[in-house]
mmCIF file of C-alpha atoms in Angstrom:
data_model
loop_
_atom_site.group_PDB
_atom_site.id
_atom_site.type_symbol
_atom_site.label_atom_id
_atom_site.label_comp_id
_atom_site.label_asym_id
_atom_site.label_seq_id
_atom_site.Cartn_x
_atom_site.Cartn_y
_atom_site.Cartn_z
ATOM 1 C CA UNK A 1146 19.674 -17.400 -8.177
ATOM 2 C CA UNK A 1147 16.760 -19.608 -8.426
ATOM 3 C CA UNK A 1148 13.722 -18.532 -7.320
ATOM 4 C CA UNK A 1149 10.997 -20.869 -6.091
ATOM 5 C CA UNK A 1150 8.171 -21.728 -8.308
ATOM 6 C CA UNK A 1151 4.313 -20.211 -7.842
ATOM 7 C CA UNK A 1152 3.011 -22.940 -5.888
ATOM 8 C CA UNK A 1153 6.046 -23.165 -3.259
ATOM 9 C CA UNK A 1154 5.951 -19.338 -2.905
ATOM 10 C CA UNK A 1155 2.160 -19.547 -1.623
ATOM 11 C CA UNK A 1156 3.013 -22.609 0.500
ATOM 12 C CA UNK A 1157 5.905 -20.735 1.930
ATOM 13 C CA UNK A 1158 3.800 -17.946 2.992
ATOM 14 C CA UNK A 1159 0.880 -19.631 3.772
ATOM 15 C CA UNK A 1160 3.515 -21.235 6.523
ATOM 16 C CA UNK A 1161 4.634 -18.181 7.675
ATOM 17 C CA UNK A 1162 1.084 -16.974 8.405
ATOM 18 C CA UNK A 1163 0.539 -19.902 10.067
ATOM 19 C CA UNK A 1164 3.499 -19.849 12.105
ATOM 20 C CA UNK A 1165 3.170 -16.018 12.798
ATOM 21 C CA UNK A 1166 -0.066 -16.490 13.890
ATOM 22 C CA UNK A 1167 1.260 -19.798 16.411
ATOM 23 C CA UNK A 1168 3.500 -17.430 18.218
ATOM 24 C CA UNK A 1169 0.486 -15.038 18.716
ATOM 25 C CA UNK A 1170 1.651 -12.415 15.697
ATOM 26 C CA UNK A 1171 -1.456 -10.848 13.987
ATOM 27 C CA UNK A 1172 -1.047 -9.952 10.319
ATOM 28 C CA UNK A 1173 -2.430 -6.739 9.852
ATOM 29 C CA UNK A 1174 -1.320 -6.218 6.146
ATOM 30 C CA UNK A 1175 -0.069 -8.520 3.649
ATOM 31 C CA UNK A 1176 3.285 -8.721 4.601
ATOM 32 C CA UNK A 1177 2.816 -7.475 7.947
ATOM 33 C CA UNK A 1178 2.015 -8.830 11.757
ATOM 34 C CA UNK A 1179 2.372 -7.801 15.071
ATOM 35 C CA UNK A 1180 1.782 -8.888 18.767
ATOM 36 C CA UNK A 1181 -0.316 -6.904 21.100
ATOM 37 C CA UNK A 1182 -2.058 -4.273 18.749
ATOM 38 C CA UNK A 1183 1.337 -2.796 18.544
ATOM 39 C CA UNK A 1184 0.729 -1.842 14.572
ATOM 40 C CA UNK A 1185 3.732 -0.179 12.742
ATOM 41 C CA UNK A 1186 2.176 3.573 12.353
ATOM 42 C CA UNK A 1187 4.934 4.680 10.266
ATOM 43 C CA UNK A 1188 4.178 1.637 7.646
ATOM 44 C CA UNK A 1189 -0.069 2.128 7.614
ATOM 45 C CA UNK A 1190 0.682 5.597 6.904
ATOM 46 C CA UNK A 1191 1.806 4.876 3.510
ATOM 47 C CA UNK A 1192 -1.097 2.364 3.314
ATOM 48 C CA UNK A 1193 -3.616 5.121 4.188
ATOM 49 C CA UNK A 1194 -1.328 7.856 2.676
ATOM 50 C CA UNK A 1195 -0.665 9.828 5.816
ATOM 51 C CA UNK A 1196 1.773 12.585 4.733
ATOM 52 C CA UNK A 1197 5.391 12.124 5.336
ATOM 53 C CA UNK A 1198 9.168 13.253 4.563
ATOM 54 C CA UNK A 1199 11.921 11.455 4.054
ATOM 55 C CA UNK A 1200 15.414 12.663 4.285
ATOM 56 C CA UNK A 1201 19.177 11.575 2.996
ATOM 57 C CA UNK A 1202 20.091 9.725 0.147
ATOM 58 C CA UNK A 1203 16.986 7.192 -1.653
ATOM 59 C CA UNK A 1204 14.377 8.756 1.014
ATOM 60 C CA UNK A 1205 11.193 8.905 -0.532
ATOM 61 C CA UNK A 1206 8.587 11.867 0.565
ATOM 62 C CA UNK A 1207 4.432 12.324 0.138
ATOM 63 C CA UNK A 1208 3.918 15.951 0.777
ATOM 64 C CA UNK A 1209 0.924 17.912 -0.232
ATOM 65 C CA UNK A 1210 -0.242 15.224 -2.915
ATOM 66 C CA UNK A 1211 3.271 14.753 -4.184
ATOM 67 C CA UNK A 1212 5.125 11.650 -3.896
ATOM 68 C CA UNK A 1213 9.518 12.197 -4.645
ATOM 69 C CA UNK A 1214 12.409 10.532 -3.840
ATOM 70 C CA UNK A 1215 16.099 12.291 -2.592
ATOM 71 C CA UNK A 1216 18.934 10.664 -5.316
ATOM 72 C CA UNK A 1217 20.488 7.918 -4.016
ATOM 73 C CA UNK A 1218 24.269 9.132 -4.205
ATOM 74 C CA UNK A 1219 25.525 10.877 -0.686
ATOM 75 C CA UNK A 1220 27.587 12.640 -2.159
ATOM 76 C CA UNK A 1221 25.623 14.448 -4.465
ATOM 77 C CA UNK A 1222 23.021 14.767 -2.074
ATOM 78 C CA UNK A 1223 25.255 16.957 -0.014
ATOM 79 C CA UNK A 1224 26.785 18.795 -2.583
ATOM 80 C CA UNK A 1225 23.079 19.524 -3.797
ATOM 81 C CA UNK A 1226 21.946 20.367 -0.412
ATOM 82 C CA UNK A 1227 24.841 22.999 -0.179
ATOM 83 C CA UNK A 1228 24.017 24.880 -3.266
ATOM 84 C CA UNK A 1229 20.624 25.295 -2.159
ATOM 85 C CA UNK A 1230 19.131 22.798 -4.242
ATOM 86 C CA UNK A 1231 16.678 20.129 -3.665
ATOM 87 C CA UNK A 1232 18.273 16.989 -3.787
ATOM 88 C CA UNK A 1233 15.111 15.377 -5.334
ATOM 89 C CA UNK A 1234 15.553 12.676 -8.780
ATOM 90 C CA UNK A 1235 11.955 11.709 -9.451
ATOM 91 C CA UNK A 1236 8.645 13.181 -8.006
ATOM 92 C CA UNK A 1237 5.236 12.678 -9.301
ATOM 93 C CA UNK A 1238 1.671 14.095 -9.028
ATOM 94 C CA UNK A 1239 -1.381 11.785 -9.696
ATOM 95 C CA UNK A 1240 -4.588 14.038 -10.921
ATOM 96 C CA UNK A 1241 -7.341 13.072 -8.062
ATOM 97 C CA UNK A 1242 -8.892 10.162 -10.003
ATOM 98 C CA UNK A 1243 -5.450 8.155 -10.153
ATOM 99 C CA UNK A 1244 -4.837 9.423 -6.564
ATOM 100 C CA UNK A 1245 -7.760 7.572 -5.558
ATOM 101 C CA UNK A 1246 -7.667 4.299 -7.738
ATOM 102 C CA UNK A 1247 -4.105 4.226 -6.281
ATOM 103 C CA UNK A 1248 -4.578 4.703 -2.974
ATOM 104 C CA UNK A 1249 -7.948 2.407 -2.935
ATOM 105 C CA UNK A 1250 -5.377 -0.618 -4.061
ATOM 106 C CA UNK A 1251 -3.082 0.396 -0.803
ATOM 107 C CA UNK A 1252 -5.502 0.344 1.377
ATOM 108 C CA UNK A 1253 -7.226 -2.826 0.362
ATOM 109 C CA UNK A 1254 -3.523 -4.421 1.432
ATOM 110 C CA UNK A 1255 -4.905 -4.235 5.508
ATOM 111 C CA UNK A 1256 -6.490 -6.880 6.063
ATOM 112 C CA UNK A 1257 -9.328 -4.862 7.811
ATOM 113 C CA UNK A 1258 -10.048 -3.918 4.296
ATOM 114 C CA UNK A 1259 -11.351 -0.607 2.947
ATOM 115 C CA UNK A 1260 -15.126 0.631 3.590
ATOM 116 C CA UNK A 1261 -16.245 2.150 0.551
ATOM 117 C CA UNK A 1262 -18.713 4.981 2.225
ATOM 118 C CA UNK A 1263 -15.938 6.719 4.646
ATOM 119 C CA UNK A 1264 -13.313 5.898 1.525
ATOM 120 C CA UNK A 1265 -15.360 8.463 -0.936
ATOM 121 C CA UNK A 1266 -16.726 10.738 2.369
ATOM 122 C CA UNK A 1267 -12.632 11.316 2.652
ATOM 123 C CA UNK A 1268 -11.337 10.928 -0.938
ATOM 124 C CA UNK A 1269 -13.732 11.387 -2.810
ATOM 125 C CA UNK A 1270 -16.697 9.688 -5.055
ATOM 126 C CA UNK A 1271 -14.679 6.612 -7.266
ATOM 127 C CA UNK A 1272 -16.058 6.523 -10.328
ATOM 128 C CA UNK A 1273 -17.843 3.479 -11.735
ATOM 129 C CA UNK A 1274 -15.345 1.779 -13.610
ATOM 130 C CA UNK A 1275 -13.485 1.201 -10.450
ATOM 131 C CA UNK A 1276 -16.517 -0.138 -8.864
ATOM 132 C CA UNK A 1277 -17.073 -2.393 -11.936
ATOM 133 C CA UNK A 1278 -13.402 -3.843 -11.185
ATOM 134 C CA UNK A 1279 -14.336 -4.896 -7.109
ATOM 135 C CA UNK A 1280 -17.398 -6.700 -8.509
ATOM 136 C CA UNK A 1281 -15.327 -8.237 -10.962
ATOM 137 C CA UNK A 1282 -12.707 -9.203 -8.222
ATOM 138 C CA UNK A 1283 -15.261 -10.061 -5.879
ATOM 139 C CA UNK A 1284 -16.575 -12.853 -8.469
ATOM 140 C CA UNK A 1285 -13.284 -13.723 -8.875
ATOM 141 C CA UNK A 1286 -12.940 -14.522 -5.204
ATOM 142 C CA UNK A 1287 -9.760 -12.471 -5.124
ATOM 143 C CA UNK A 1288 -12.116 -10.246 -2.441
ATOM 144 C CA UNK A 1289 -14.855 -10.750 -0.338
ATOM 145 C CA UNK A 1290 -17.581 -7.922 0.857
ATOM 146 C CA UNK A 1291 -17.620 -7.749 4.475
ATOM 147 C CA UNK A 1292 -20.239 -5.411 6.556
ATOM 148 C CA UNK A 1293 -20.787 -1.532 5.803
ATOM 149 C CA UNK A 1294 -19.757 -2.038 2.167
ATOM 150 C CA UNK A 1295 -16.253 -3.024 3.551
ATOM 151 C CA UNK A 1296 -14.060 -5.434 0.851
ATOM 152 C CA UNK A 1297 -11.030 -6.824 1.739
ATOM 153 C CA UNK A 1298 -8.322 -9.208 0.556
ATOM 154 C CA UNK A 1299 -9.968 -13.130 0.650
ATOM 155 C CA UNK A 1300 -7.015 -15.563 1.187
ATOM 156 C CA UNK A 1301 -6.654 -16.122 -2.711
ATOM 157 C CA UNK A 1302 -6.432 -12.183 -3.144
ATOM 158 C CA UNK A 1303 -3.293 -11.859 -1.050
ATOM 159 C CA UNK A 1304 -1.868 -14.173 -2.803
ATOM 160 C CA UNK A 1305 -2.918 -12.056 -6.214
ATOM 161 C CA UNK A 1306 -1.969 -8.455 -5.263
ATOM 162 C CA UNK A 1307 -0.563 -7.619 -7.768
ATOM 163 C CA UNK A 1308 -3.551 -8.553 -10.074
ATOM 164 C CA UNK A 1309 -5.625 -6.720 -7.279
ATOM 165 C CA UNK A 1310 -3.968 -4.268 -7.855
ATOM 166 C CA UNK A 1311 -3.505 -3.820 -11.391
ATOM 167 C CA UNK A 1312 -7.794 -3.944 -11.519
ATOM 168 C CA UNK A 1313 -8.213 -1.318 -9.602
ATOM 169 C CA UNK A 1314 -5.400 1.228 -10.308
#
C-alpha cells in the first residue's frame, strides 16, 4: 500500500487537530483528545508509568519496574497457564537512568508537558546529558519551556516524536 508522503501526513493531522478541536475535542496527548476533561486514565498511565497488568494472549504488563508481554498464541497461553508457567515471551528491566530517560520521552507526549523539578523530586535527578538534549531540542524549536521549568511538545515537536524521542532516551 502506498503511504502518503511527509508533508501530506502533517497536513492530515494538522486537519484532524483542527477538526477535533471544531467539535470541542481537546488533545491531551499526541494522538489523543477528549471532550469534557474526560481523559483516558488507563492510556496516561502508561504515559506517566502507573503500574499495570495485562492478561491473555499479546497483553503487555509494567509491574514493579518490569515491563513483559503474555505470547501472543491462545493456545499456548493456556497450555502454559495450566502447567503453572508464566505465559510471558519478552520482559525487560531498564537500570534507573534508562528508566528515567525513557519515561521523560513518554511523558513529554501530554501536551501539558513534563515539569522538570516534581519529574526528578519523583524519579529521580536526570543527569546532564539529558538536560543538554532539551536545550538542544528547545533551540531546535521541537520544544518550548513553559512556566516552573515545564517543556512540552511545540507544534513542530509533535510532528518530530520520534526525533524527540530518540534525543532524550
Amino acid at each position: 500500500a502506498d503511504l502518503p508522503d511527509e508533508e501530506a501526513s502533517a497536513q492530515m493531522y494538522k486537519n484532524a487537530v483542527s477538526t477535533l478541536a471544531h467539535y470541542g475535542f481537546d488533545q491531551y496527548e499526541i494522538s489523543a483528545f477528549a471532550r469534557d476533561d474526560k481523559q483516558s486514565r488507563h492510556n496516561v498511565g502508561y504515559w506517566i508509568a502507573r503500574p499495570f497488568l495485562g492478561f491473555g494472549p499479546s497483553a503487555f504488563s509494567y509491574w514493579e519496574g518490569a515491563r513483559f508481554r503474555n505470547i501472543a498464541n491462545l493456545n499456548r497461553y493456556c497450555a502454559l497457564l495450566r502447567d503453572k508457567e508464566l505465559p510471558i515471551d519478552f520482559d525487560e528491566r531498564l537500570d534507573d537512568a534508562a528508566r528515567r530517560r525513557e519515561l521523560l520521552a513518554v511523558n513529554i507526549r501530554l501536551k501539558s508537558g513534563v515539569d522538570l523539578d516534581a519529574f526528578e523530586r519523583r524519579h529521580g535527578s536526570l543527569e546532564q546529558e539529558v538536560k543538554s538534549a532539551l536545550k538542544e531540542l528547545l533551540e531546535q524549536g521541537l520544544v518550548e519551556e513553559g512556566p516552573i521549568n515545564t517543556y512540552r511538545l511545540t507544534e513542530k515537536g509533535i510532528l518530530f516524536y520520534d526525533t524527540v524521542a530518540v534525543a532524550l532516551i
